[in-house]
mmCIF file of C-alpha atoms in Angstrom:
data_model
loop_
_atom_site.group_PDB
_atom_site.id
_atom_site.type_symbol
_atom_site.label_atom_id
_atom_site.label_comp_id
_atom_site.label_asym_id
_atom_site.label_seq_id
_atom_site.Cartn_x
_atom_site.Cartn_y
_atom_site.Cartn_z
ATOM 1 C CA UNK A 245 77.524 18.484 -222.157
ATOM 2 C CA UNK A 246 81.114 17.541 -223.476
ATOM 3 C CA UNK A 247 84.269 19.583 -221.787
ATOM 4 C CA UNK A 248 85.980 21.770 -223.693
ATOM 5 C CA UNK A 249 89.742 21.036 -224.810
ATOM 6 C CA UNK A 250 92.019 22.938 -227.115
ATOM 7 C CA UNK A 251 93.436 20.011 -228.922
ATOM 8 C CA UNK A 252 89.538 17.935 -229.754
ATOM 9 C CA UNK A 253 86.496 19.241 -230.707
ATOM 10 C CA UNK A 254 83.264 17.068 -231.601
ATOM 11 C CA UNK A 255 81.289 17.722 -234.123
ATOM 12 C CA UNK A 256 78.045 15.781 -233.840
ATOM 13 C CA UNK A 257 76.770 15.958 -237.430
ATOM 14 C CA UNK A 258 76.136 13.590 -239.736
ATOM 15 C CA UNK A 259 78.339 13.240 -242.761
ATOM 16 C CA UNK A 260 75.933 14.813 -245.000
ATOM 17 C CA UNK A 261 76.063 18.208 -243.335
ATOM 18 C CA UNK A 262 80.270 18.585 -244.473
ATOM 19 C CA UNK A 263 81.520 19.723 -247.623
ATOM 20 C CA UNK A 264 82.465 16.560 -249.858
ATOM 21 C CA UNK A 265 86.125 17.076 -249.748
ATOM 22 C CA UNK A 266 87.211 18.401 -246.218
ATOM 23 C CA UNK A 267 90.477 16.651 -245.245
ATOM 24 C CA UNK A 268 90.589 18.240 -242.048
ATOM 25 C CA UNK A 269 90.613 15.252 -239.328
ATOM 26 C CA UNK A 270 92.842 13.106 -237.542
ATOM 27 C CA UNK A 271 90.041 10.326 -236.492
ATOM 28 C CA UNK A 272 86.449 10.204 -238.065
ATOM 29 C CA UNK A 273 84.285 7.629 -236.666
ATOM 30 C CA UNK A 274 81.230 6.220 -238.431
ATOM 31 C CA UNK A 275 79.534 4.102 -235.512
ATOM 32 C CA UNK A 276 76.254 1.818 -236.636
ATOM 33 C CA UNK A 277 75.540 3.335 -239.351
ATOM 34 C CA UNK A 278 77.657 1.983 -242.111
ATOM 35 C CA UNK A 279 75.315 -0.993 -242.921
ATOM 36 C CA UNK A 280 72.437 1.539 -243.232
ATOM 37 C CA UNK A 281 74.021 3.162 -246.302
ATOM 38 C CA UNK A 282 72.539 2.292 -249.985
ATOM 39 C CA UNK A 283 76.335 2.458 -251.226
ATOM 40 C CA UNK A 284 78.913 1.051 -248.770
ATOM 41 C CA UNK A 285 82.024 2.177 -251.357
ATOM 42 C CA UNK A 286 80.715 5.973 -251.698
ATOM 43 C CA UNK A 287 80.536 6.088 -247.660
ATOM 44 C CA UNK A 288 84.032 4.681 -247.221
ATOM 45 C CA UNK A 289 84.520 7.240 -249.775
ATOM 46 C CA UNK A 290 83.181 9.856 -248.030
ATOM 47 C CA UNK A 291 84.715 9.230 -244.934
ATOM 48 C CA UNK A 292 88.466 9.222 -246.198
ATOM 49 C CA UNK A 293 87.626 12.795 -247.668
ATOM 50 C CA UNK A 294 87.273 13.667 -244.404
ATOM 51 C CA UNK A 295 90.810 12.331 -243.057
ATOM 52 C CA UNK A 296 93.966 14.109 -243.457
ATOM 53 C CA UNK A 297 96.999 12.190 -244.561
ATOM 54 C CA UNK A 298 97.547 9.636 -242.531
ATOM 55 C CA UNK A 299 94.338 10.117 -240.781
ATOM 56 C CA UNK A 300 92.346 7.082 -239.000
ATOM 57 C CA UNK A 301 89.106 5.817 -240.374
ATOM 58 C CA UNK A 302 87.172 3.956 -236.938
ATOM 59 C CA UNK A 303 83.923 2.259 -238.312
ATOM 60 C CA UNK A 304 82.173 0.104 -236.338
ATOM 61 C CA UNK A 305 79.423 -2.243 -238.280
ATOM 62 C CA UNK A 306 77.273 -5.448 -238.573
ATOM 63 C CA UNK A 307 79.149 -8.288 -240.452
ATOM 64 C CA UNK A 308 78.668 -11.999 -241.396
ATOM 65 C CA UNK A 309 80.874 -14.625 -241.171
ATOM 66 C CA UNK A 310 82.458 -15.603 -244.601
ATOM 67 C CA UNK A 311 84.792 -14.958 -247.406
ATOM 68 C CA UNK A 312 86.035 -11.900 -248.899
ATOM 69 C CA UNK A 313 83.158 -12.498 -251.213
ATOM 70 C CA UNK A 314 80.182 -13.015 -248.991
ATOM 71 C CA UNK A 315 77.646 -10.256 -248.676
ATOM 72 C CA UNK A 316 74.528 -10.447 -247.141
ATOM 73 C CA UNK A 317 71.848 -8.157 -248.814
ATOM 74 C CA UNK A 318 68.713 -8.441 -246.860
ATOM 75 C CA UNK A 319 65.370 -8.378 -249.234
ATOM 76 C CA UNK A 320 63.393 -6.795 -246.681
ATOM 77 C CA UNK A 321 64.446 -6.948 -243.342
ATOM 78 C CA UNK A 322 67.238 -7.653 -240.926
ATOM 79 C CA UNK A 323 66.813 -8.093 -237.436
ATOM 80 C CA UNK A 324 63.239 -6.038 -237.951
ATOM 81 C CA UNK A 325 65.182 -3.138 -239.562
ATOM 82 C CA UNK A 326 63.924 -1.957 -243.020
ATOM 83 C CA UNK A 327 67.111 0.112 -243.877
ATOM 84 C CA UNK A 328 69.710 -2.273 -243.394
ATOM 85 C CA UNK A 329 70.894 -2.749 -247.168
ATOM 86 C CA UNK A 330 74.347 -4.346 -247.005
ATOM 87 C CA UNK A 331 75.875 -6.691 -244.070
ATOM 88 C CA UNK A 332 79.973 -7.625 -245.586
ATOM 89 C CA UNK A 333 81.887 -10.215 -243.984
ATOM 90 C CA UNK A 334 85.062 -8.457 -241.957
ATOM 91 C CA UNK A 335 87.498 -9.801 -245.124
ATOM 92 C CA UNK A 336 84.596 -8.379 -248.093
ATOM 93 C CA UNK A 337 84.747 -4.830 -246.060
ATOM 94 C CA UNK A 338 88.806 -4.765 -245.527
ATOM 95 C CA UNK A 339 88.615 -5.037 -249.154
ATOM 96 C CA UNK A 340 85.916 -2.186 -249.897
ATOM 97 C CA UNK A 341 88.058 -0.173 -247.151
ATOM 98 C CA UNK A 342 91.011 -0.923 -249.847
ATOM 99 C CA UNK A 343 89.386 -0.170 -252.870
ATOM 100 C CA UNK A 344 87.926 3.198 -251.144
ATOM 101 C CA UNK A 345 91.788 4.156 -251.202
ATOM 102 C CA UNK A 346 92.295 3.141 -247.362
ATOM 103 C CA UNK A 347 95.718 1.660 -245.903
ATOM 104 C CA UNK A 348 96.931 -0.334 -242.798
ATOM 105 C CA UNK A 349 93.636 -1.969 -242.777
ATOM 106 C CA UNK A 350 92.893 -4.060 -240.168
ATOM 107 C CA UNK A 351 89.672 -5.979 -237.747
ATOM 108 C CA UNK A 352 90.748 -4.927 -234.639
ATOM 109 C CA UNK A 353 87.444 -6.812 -232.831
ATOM 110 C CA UNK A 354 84.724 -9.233 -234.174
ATOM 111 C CA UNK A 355 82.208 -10.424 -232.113
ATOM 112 C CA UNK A 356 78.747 -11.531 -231.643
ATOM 113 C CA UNK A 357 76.304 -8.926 -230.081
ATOM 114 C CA UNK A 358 75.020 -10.799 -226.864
ATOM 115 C CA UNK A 359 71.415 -10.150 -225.098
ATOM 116 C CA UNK A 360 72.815 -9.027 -222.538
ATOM 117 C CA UNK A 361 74.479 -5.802 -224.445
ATOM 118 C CA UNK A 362 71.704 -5.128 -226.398
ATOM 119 C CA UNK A 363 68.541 -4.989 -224.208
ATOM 120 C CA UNK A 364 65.563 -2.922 -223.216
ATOM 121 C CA UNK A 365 66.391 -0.820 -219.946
ATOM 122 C CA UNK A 366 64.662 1.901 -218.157
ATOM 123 C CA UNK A 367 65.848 4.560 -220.477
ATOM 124 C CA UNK A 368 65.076 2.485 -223.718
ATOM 125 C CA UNK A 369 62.298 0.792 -222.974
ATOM 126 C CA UNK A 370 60.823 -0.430 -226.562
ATOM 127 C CA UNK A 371 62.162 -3.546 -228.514
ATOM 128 C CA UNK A 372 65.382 -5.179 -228.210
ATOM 129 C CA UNK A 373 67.678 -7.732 -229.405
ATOM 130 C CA UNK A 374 65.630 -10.533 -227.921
ATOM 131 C CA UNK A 375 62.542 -9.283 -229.870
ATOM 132 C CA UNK A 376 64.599 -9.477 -233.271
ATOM 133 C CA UNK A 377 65.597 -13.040 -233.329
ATOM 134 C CA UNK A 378 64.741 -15.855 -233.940
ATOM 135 C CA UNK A 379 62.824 -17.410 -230.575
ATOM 136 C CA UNK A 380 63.746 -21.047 -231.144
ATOM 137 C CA UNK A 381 67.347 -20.661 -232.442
ATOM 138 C CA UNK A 382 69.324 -17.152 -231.206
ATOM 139 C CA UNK A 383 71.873 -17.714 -233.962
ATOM 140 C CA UNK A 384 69.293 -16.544 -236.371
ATOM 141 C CA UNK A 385 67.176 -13.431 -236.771
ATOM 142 C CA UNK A 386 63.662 -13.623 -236.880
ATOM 143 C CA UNK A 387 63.859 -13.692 -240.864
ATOM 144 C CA UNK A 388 66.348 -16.251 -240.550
ATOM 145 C CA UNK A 389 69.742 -14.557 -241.450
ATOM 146 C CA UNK A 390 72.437 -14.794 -238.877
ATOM 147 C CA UNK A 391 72.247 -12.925 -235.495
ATOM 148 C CA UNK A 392 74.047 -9.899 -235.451
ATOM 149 C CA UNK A 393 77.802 -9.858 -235.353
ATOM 150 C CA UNK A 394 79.699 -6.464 -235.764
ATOM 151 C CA UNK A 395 83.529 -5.955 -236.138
ATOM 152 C CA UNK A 396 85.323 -2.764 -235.626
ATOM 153 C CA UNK A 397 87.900 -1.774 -238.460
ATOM 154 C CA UNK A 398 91.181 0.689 -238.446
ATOM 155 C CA UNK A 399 92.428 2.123 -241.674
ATOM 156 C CA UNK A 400 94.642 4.823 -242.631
ATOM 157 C CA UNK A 401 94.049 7.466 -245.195
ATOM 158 C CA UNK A 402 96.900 8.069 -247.834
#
């Protein structure tokens, strides 16, 4: 149950349930799910459809450390997940944030996702990090990629 205020309403659909160009909002938020899209550039597109001008893009995602060129592109899995098709560093997804049309792009928090965070509790009780990497060396996923890391990024829609 979420209260009811006359100035924010939530909407908990997923993107694919809006018309394509609906430039209604002042914030979207795309939480965990960016790196489980097939095209990271159509999603960022996507999402500033959604914004008004001047409107604020909040996505929240896995990244690598790197370059504005490094990508990772897992061949199977990452971290035991199937659908994970596209892991940026922060600088290669400022730059896809740019090319998607975005402005005043910025990391406002990188860091690495501890065990502690992400852990089995009474209310999920399945899997966790701590299954999904590597046993000997946490810096590594059980495939061997690096452990999770996820940044948070700000941008503004034209």
């Amino acid at each position: 149950f979420l209260p009811q205020h006359p100035k924010f309403h939530l909407l908990p659909i997923g993107i694919e349930h809006l018309e394509e160009k609906m430039p209604w909002f002042d914030t979207v938020f795309s939480m965990g799910v960016f790196y489980h899209r097939r095209s990271p550039i159509d999603h960022l597109l996507e999402l500033r459809h959604k914004l008004r001008s001047g409107g604020e893009l909040v996505l929240e995602t896995l990244v690598i450390e790197g370059g504005v060129n490094d990508v990772l592109v897992p061949d199977d899995r990452y971290a035991m997940m199937r659908n994970v098709w596209f892991l940026p560093s922060s600088e290669a997804l400022m730059l896809w944030a740019k090319r998607a049309g975005f402005k005043h792009i910025r990391i406002v928090d990188e860091s690495i996702t501890t065990l502690e965070e992400q852990r089995a509790t009474e209310w999920m009780s399945f899997h966790s990090l701590e299954n999904f990497l590597d046993p000997e060396d946490h810096t590594k996923t059980i495939e061997g990629h690096p452990a999770p890391r996820r940044a948070v990024l700000i941008a503004e829609a034209p």
